[in-house]
Coordinates of C-alpha atoms in Angstrom, one line a residue:
X7 CA 26.5 24.2 7.0
X8 CA 23.2 24.6 5.2
X9 CA 23.1 25.6 1.5
X10 CA 21.5 28.9 0.6
X11 CA 18.9 28.7 -2.2
X12 CA 18.1 31.9 -4.0
X13 CA 17.2 33.6 -7.3
X14 CA 20.2 34.7 -9.4
X15 CA 20.6 38.5 -9.6
X16 CA 22.4 40.6 -12.2
X17 CA 25.5 40.8 -9.9
X18 CA 25.5 37.1 -9.1
X19 CA 28.7 35.4 -10.1
X20 CA 28.3 31.6 -10.0
X21 CA 31.5 29.6 -10.7
X22 CA 29.5 27.1 -12.7
X23 CA 26.1 26.9 -14.4
X24 CA 24.4 23.5 -14.8
X25 CA 22.1 23.2 -17.9
X26 CA 19.6 20.4 -17.6
X27 CA 18.3 18.7 -20.7
X28 CA 16.7 15.3 -21.5
X29 CA 17.0 15.3 -25.3
X30 CA 19.7 16.6 -27.7
X31 CA 17.0 18.6 -29.5
X32 CA 16.7 20.8 -26.3
X33 CA 20.2 22.1 -27.0
X34 CA 18.5 24.8 -29.2
X35 CA 17.2 26.4 -26.0
X36 CA 20.6 26.9 -24.5
X37 CA 22.6 30.1 -24.9
X38 CA 25.6 28.7 -26.8
X39 CA 26.8 29.5 -30.3
X40 CA 26.9 27.0 -33.1
X41 CA 30.5 26.0 -32.5
X42 CA 29.8 25.3 -28.8
X43 CA 26.6 23.3 -29.6
X44 CA 28.5 21.2 -32.0
X45 CA 31.1 20.5 -29.3
X46 CA 28.3 19.5 -27.0
X47 CA 26.7 17.2 -29.6
X48 CA 30.0 15.5 -30.3
X49 CA 30.5 14.8 -26.6
X50 CA 27.0 13.3 -26.3
X51 CA 27.6 11.1 -29.4
X52 CA 30.6 9.6 -27.6
X53 CA 28.1 8.1 -25.1
X54 CA 28.8 10.9 -22.6
X55 CA 26.0 12.7 -20.8
X56 CA 28.2 15.5 -19.7
X57 CA 30.0 18.4 -21.5
X58 CA 31.7 21.4 -20.0
X59 CA 32.2 24.7 -21.9
X60 CA 34.5 27.3 -20.3
X61 CA 33.4 30.9 -20.9
X62 CA 34.6 34.0 -19.2
X63 CA 35.7 32.2 -16.1
X64 CA 32.5 30.2 -15.7
X65 CA 32.2 26.5 -16.2
X66 CA 29.0 25.9 -18.3
X67 CA 28.1 22.2 -17.7
X68 CA 25.4 20.6 -19.9
X69 CA 23.9 17.5 -18.5
X70 CA 21.9 15.0 -20.6
X71 CA 19.7 13.5 -17.9
X72 CA 18.1 10.0 -18.0
X73 CA 14.4 9.8 -18.4
X74 CA 11.9 7.2 -17.3
X75 CA 8.2 6.5 -18.0
X76 CA 7.8 5.9 -14.3
X77 CA 7.2 9.4 -12.8
X78 CA 8.9 8.6 -9.5
X79 CA 12.0 7.2 -11.2
X80 CA 12.1 10.2 -13.6
X81 CA 12.0 12.7 -10.7
X82 CA 14.6 10.7 -8.8
X83 CA 17.0 10.8 -11.8
X84 CA 17.1 14.6 -11.3
X85 CA 17.9 14.4 -7.6
X86 CA 20.6 11.8 -8.2
X87 CA 22.1 13.9 -10.9
X88 CA 22.3 16.8 -8.5
X89 CA 23.9 14.6 -5.9
X90 CA 26.6 13.5 -8.4
X91 CA 27.3 17.1 -9.3
X92 CA 27.6 18.0 -5.7
X93 CA 30.9 16.0 -5.6
X94 CA 32.0 17.9 -8.7
X95 CA 31.3 21.2 -7.0
X96 CA 33.3 20.4 -3.9
X97 CA 36.2 18.8 -5.8
X98 CA 36.5 22.1 -7.8
X99 CA 36.1 24.2 -4.6
X100 CA 33.1 26.0 -6.1
X101 CA 31.1 28.1 -3.6
X102 CA 28.2 29.2 -5.8
X103 CA 26.5 27.4 -8.8
X104 CA 23.5 28.1 -10.9
X105 CA 20.9 25.8 -12.4
X106 CA 19.1 26.3 -15.7
X107 CA 16.4 23.8 -16.5
X108 CA 15.3 22.9 -20.1
X109 CA 14.0 19.4 -19.4
X110 CA 10.4 18.2 -19.4
X111 CA 9.9 18.5 -15.6
X112 CA 8.8 22.0 -14.7
X113 CA 10.4 21.6 -11.2
X114 CA 13.4 19.7 -12.4
X115 CA 15.8 22.5 -11.3
X116 CA 14.3 22.2 -7.7
X117 CA 14.7 18.4 -7.7
X118 CA 18.3 18.8 -9.0
X119 CA 19.0 21.3 -6.2
X120 CA 17.4 19.1 -3.6
X121 CA 19.7 16.2 -4.5
X122 CA 22.7 18.5 -4.6
X123 CA 22.0 20.2 -1.2
X124 CA 21.2 16.9 0.6
X125 CA 24.4 15.3 -0.8
X126 CA 26.4 18.3 0.6
X127 CA 25.3 17.6 4.2
X128 CA 28.0 17.0 6.7
X129 CA 28.1 16.3 10.4
X130 CA 31.4 17.8 11.6
X131 CA 30.6 18.8 15.1
X132 CA 33.2 16.5 16.7
X133 CA 35.9 17.0 14.0
X134 CA 39.1 18.8 15.2
X135 CA 39.7 20.3 11.8
X136 CA 36.1 20.9 10.8
X137 CA 36.8 23.9 8.7
X138 CA 39.4 22.0 6.7
X139 CA 36.9 19.2 6.1
X140 CA 34.0 21.4 5.2
X141 CA 32.5 21.3 1.7
X142 CA 33.0 24.4 -0.4
X143 CA 29.5 24.7 -1.8
X144 CA 27.5 27.5 -0.1
X145 CA 24.8 28.6 -2.5
X146 CA 22.6 27.4 -5.3
X147 CA 21.1 30.0 -7.7
X148 CA 18.1 29.7 -10.0
X149 CA 17.1 31.6 -13.1
X150 CA 14.7 34.3 -12.1
X151 CA 12.1 33.2 -14.7
X152 CA 12.3 29.5 -13.9
X153 CA 10.8 29.5 -10.4
X154 CA 9.2 31.7 -7.7
X155 CA 10.7 32.7 -4.3
X156 CA 7.9 30.8 -2.5
X157 CA 8.9 27.5 -4.1
X158 CA 12.6 28.1 -3.3
X159 CA 11.9 29.1 0.3
X160 CA 9.7 26.1 0.8
X161 CA 12.4 23.7 -0.5
X162 CA 15.1 25.5 1.6
X163 CA 13.0 25.0 4.8
X164 CA 12.4 21.3 4.1
X165 CA 16.1 20.8 3.4
X166 CA 17.0 22.5 6.7
X167 CA 14.5 20.3 8.5
X168 CA 16.2 17.2 7.0
X169 CA 19.6 18.5 8.1
X170 CA 18.3 18.9 11.6
X171 CA 16.8 15.4 11.7
X172 CA 20.1 14.0 10.4
X173 CA 22.0 15.9 13.1
X174 CA 19.8 14.4 15.8
X175 CA 20.3 10.9 14.5
X176 CA 24.0 11.4 14.2
X177 CA 24.5 12.7 17.7
X178 CA 26.0 10.2 20.2
X179 CA 24.2 9.2 23.4
X180 CA 27.1 11.0 25.3
X181 CA 25.3 14.2 24.2
X182 CA 21.8 13.3 23.1
X183 CA 20.1 11.8 26.2
X184 CA 16.3 11.9 26.4
X185 CA 16.4 15.2 28.3
X186 CA 18.8 16.7 25.8
X187 CA 16.7 15.6 22.9
X188 CA 13.7 17.4 24.4
X189 CA 15.9 20.6 24.7
X190 CA 16.7 20.2 21.0
X191 CA 13.0 20.0 20.2
X192 CA 12.4 23.2 22.2
X193 CA 15.1 24.9 20.2
X194 CA 13.6 23.8 17.0
X195 CA 10.2 24.9 18.1
X196 CA 11.4 28.4 19.0
X197 CA 13.2 28.7 15.7
X198 CA 10.4 27.5 13.5
X199 CA 7.4 28.7 15.4
X200 CA 5.6 25.7 17.1
X201 CA 4.8 25.0 20.7
X202 CA 6.8 22.5 22.7
X203 CA 5.9 21.0 26.1
X204 CA 8.2 18.6 27.8
X205 CA 7.1 16.3 30.6
X206 CA 9.6 15.2 33.3
X207 CA 9.5 11.8 35.0
X208 CA 7.2 12.9 37.7
X209 CA 4.5 14.0 35.2
X210 CA 5.1 10.8 33.2
X211 CA 4.4 8.8 36.4
X212 CA 1.3 10.8 37.1
X213 CA 0.0 10.0 33.6
X214 CA 0.7 6.3 34.2
X215 CA 3.0 5.8 31.1
X216 CA 4.0 2.4 32.3
X217 CA 5.5 1.3 29.0
X218 CA 7.9 4.2 28.9
X219 CA 8.7 3.8 32.6
X220 CA 9.4 0.1 32.3
X221 CA 12.0 0.6 29.5
X222 CA 13.5 3.5 31.5
X223 CA 14.1 1.4 34.7
X224 CA 17.6 0.4 33.5
X225 CA 18.8 3.9 32.8
X226 CA 20.5 6.5 35.0
X227 CA 18.9 9.3 32.8
X228 CA 15.2 10.1 33.3
X229 CA 12.6 9.7 30.5
X230 CA 10.9 12.5 28.8
X231 CA 7.6 12.9 26.9
X232 CA 7.5 15.8 24.4
X233 CA 4.4 17.3 22.9
X234 CA 4.9 19.5 19.9
X235 CA 2.0 21.4 18.4
X236 CA 1.5 23.6 15.4
X237 CA -2.0 25.1 15.2
X238 CA -2.3 27.9 12.6
X239 CA -5.3 30.2 12.3
X240 CA -7.9 28.8 9.9
X241 CA -6.4 25.3 9.7
X242 CA -7.9 23.1 7.0
X243 CA -8.5 20.3 9.5
X244 CA -11.0 20.5 12.4
X245 CA -9.2 17.7 14.3
X246 CA -5.4 17.5 14.4
X247 CA -3.2 15.0 12.6
X248 CA -1.0 13.4 15.3
X249 CA 2.5 12.2 14.6
X250 CA 4.2 9.8 17.1
X251 CA 7.9 9.2 17.0
X252 CA 9.9 6.5 18.7
X253 CA 12.5 8.2 20.9
X254 CA 14.8 5.5 22.0
X255 CA 18.1 7.5 22.1
X256 CA 20.1 4.4 22.4
X257 CA 19.2 0.7 22.4
X258 CA 21.4 -2.0 24.0
X259 CA 18.5 -4.4 24.0
X260 CA 18.2 -4.1 27.7
X261 CA 18.7 -7.4 29.5
X262 CA 17.9 -9.1 26.2
X263 CA 21.3 -7.7 25.2
X264 CA 22.0 -7.5 21.5
X265 CA 24.5 -10.2 20.9
X266 CA 25.3 -10.2 17.2
X267 CA 28.4 -8.6 15.8
X268 CA 28.2 -4.8 15.3
X269 CA 24.5 -4.9 16.3
X270 CA 24.9 -2.0 18.7
X271 CA 27.3 0.2 16.7
X272 CA 24.6 2.4 15.2
X273 CA 21.9 2.1 17.9
X274 CA 22.0 5.8 18.5
X275 CA 19.7 5.9 15.4
X276 CA 16.9 4.2 17.3
X277 CA 15.3 7.7 17.8
X278 CA 15.0 8.1 14.0
X279 CA 11.2 8.3 14.3
X280 CA 11.5 11.1 16.8
X281 CA 13.9 12.9 14.6
X282 CA 11.5 12.5 11.6
X283 CA 8.5 13.9 13.4
X284 CA 10.5 16.8 14.9
X285 CA 11.9 17.6 11.4
X286 CA 8.5 17.4 9.9
X287 CA 7.1 19.9 12.5
X288 CA 10.0 22.2 11.7
X289 CA 9.3 22.2 8.0
X290 CA 5.5 22.5 8.5
X291 CA 5.9 25.5 10.8
X292 CA 8.6 27.2 8.8
X293 CA 6.4 27.0 5.7
X294 CA 3.3 28.0 7.6
X295 CA 1.1 25.2 6.3
X296 CA -2.6 25.6 7.1
X297 CA -2.6 22.2 8.9
X298 CA -3.1 21.5 12.6
X299 CA -0.4 19.0 13.6
X300 CA 0.6 17.5 16.9
X301 CA 3.8 15.4 17.4
X302 CA 4.4 13.2 20.4
X303 CA 7.8 11.7 21.4
X304 CA 8.2 9.2 24.3
X305 CA 11.9 9.1 24.9
X306 CA 14.5 7.1 26.9
X307 CA 17.5 4.9 26.4
X308 CA 17.2 1.1 26.8
X309 CA 19.9 -0.3 29.1
X310 CA 20.4 -3.4 31.3
X311 CA 21.4 -1.5 34.4
X312 CA 19.9 -0.6 37.8
X313 CA 16.5 -2.2 38.2
X314 CA 16.0 -2.9 34.5
X315 CA 12.8 -4.6 33.5
X316 CA 13.3 -8.3 32.7
X317 CA 11.9 -11.0 30.4
X318 CA 8.9 -12.4 32.2
X319 CA 7.7 -9.1 33.7
X320 CA 4.1 -8.1 33.4
X321 CA 3.5 -4.4 32.6
X322 CA 0.1 -2.9 33.2
X323 CA -0.2 -0.2 30.5
X324 CA -2.0 3.1 31.1
X325 CA -5.2 1.9 29.5
X326 CA -5.3 -1.2 31.7
X327 CA -4.0 -3.7 29.2
X328 CA -1.4 -6.1 30.6
X329 CA 1.7 -6.9 28.6
X330 CA 3.9 -9.9 29.2
X331 CA 7.5 -8.9 28.4
X332 CA 9.3 -11.8 26.5
X333 CA 12.1 -9.7 25.1
X334 CA 13.4 -6.4 26.5
X335 CA 14.8 -5.6 23.0
X336 CA 11.2 -5.2 21.8
X337 CA 11.1 -1.9 23.7
X338 CA 10.0 0.4 20.9
X339 CA 6.5 -0.8 20.9
X340 CA 6.3 -0.4 24.7
X341 CA 7.0 3.3 24.5
X342 CA 5.0 3.9 21.4
X343 CA 2.0 2.3 23.0
X344 CA 2.0 5.2 25.6
X345 CA 2.3 7.8 22.8
X346 CA -0.6 6.2 20.8
X347 CA -2.7 6.0 24.0
X348 CA -2.2 9.6 24.7
X349 CA -3.0 10.6 21.1
X350 CA -6.6 9.5 21.9
X351 CA -7.0 12.8 23.9
X352 CA -6.8 14.8 20.7
X353 CA -9.7 13.0 18.9
X354 CA -7.4 13.0 15.9
X355 CA -8.3 12.9 12.2
X356 CA -5.4 10.6 11.7
X357 CA -2.4 9.3 13.7
X358 CA 0.9 8.3 12.0
X359 CA 3.7 6.7 14.0
X360 CA 7.2 6.4 12.8
X361 CA 9.7 4.0 14.4
X362 CA 12.9 2.1 13.7
X363 CA 10.9 -0.8 15.1
X364 CA 12.0 -4.1 13.6
X365 CA 14.8 -5.8 11.7
X366 CA 12.1 -7.9 10.1
X367 CA 11.0 -4.8 8.1
X368 CA 14.6 -4.4 6.8
X369 CA 14.7 -8.1 5.8
X370 CA 11.4 -7.8 4.0
X371 CA 11.7 -4.5 2.2
X372 CA 15.5 -4.1 2.0
X373 CA 17.2 -0.7 2.5
X374 CA 15.0 1.0 -0.1
X375 CA 11.6 1.4 1.4
X376 CA 9.4 1.8 4.4
X377 CA 7.1 -1.0 5.8
X378 CA 3.6 0.5 6.2
X379 CA 0.5 -0.7 7.9
X380 CA -2.9 0.9 8.2
X381 CA -5.8 0.2 10.4
X382 CA -9.0 -0.2 8.3
X383 CA -7.2 0.4 5.0
X384 CA -8.5 3.4 3.1
X385 CA -7.6 6.7 1.5
X386 CA -5.0 7.9 4.0
X387 CA -2.4 5.3 3.1
X388 CA -3.1 5.8 -0.6
X389 CA -2.4 9.5 -0.2
X390 CA 0.7 8.8 1.9
X391 CA 1.9 6.3 -0.7
X392 CA 1.6 9.0 -3.4
X393 CA 3.8 11.3 -1.3
X394 CA 6.3 8.5 -0.9
X395 CA 6.5 8.3 -4.7
X396 CA 6.9 12.0 -4.9
X397 CA 9.9 12.2 -2.6
X398 CA 11.2 8.7 -3.3
X399 CA 10.6 7.5 0.3
X400 CA 8.4 4.6 -0.9
X401 CA 6.0 2.6 1.1
X402 CA 5.4 -1.1 1.0
X403 CA 2.0 -2.0 2.6
X404 CA 2.0 -5.0 4.9
X405 CA -1.2 -6.5 6.3
X406 CA -2.5 -6.4 9.9
X407 CA -4.4 -9.7 9.6
X408 CA -6.2 -11.0 12.7
X409 CA -4.0 -14.1 12.7
X410 CA -1.1 -11.8 13.7
X411 CA -3.1 -11.0 16.8
X412 CA -3.2 -14.6 17.8
X413 CA 0.6 -14.7 17.6
X414 CA 0.9 -12.1 20.4
X415 CA -1.6 -13.6 22.8
X416 CA -0.2 -14.4 26.2
X417 CA -1.1 -17.2 28.6
X418 CA -0.7 -15.0 31.7
X419 CA -1.4 -11.5 30.4
X420 CA -3.6 -9.8 27.7
X421 CA -0.8 -9.7 25.1
X422 CA 2.9 -10.2 24.9
X423 CA 5.5 -7.9 23.4
X424 CA 7.0 -10.5 21.0
X425 CA 5.2 -12.6 18.4
X426 CA 7.7 -15.3 17.6
X427 CA 10.0 -16.1 14.6
X428 CA 7.6 -15.2 11.8
X429 CA 6.1 -11.9 10.6
X430 CA 8.0 -9.8 13.1
X431 CA 7.1 -6.5 11.5
X432 CA 3.4 -7.3 11.3
X433 CA 3.1 -8.7 14.9
X434 CA 4.8 -5.5 16.1
X435 CA 2.2 -3.5 14.2
X436 CA -0.5 -5.7 15.6
X437 CA 0.8 -5.0 19.1
X438 CA 0.5 -1.2 18.5
X439 CA -3.0 -1.5 17.0
X440 CA -4.2 -2.5 20.5
X441 CA -3.6 1.1 21.6
X442 CA -5.5 2.8 18.8
X443 CA -9.2 3.6 18.4
X444 CA -8.7 6.1 15.6
X445 CA -7.5 6.1 12.0
X446 CA -3.9 5.0 12.2
X447 CA -0.9 4.3 10.0
X448 CA 2.3 2.6 11.3
X449 CA 5.5 3.3 9.4
X450 CA 8.5 1.1 10.3
X451 CA 11.4 3.1 9.1
X452 CA 14.1 0.7 10.3
X453 CA 15.1 0.0 6.7
X454 CA 15.8 3.7 5.8
X455 CA 16.6 5.7 8.9
X456 CA 20.2 4.7 8.9
X457 CA 22.5 3.9 6.0
X458 CA 25.7 1.9 6.1
X459 CA 27.1 3.5 3.0
X460 CA 26.4 6.6 0.9
X461 CA 24.2 6.3 -2.1
X462 CA 23.7 9.6 -3.9
X463 CA 22.1 12.1 -1.5
X464 CA 21.3 9.4 1.0
X465 CA 24.5 9.7 2.9
X466 CA 26.1 7.2 5.2
X467 CA 24.7 7.3 8.8
X468 CA 21.5 9.3 9.6
X469 CA 19.4 9.9 6.6
X470 CA 16.6 12.1 8.0
X471 CA 14.0 9.7 6.4
X472 CA 10.4 10.6 7.0
X473 CA 10.7 14.4 7.0
X474 CA 10.1 15.0 3.3
X475 CA 7.5 12.2 3.2
X476 CA 5.4 13.8 6.0
X477 CA 5.8 17.3 4.7
X478 CA 4.7 16.3 1.2
X479 CA 1.7 14.5 2.7
X480 CA 0.7 17.3 4.9
X481 CA 1.2 20.0 2.4
X482 CA -1.2 18.2 0.1
X483 CA -4.0 17.9 2.7

């Protein structure tokens, strides 16, 4: 259930109002009498950052928020405070709350609401008693003088996009096969207003997508290739920005079967890149950004059945490059190569791929950031990194040194799909670089697309990582 965001009206009746301040001196701005303000000050002096004043059936909650000289941390404090208060709302069975901001951040109330709404997300589709388990919070209200309807609507659309991306990642393979995921993209396109074209296996064979076809050989379900396009009138970019999302709906590792404990338990998340680009398209189209964007998703599951491709196989990619397969669990780069190769047809201004590509990225960055690589480092990654700070989906730049290219040279083919025991994230990026002749950024979102535990508004399971990052980046073009 999505949370409604709207401006408070005279007849609005929130069950609680959250007052956001950063300093005790800001209490003077709040609508409390001297006795109530003294009560709040006394609470704060007892090392509490929270005080509740009951008045006419409404819980008035004053929050003294943490500040930070680092702008990204400062903004994140508001989101995390909203996430913590989401639990309070649902524990109290509140359906409607209001936010009043007196802190230093002009958009602090929106950040607080963002954290609250994202923390309220639930995936209850397969629960027998879903209504019983459903959170109570239904709407978040804002003071009419604190923000405009456009800002509220924009945030609501982005939140809905993250919800949809999380839903996709959380769906099991028993439902979300490659063909079904393509249908979900079509539904999202119809709802938000962007064009969706889905290729079947016959068309994929015609276009010679040998990387995608090789990975699909072990599956009983056909592959799909989905093209999503949003092209508004008077777009600010002459050439489109192309997003490519890895769409492995489930990854067993293929014949290089994943062997470590619990390594397959969450492999339904291996299409997190696909979910991110679809969610971004949804947010972009819903908010009618003046940016021409294309999203490409090569999709299949990776299984060891039927006539599965094997270690030692040589795959001749659609651009003629031959790839020696050393590990069938390095399948993501095989399908992404086809997506990147097809992106050339758009003569793009920039291509960004998102993929849950390597465990090496997680080991390097930890579960708090995204491993980023850029061909011919320049302004694009700097801009994307700024967006990462804005939404707290931060980027850690990793190099694409030529030595990594040496690590994936093959003795019997042009390149191989595995680089060895070192620099796994970088050699995967170097593999993908072979299929680019345009400005390109690779985002390995393996560290953040799936969470093993809830931390604030980043809930356990699918996180929807990448949606807010891409939207912020594209909205600032």
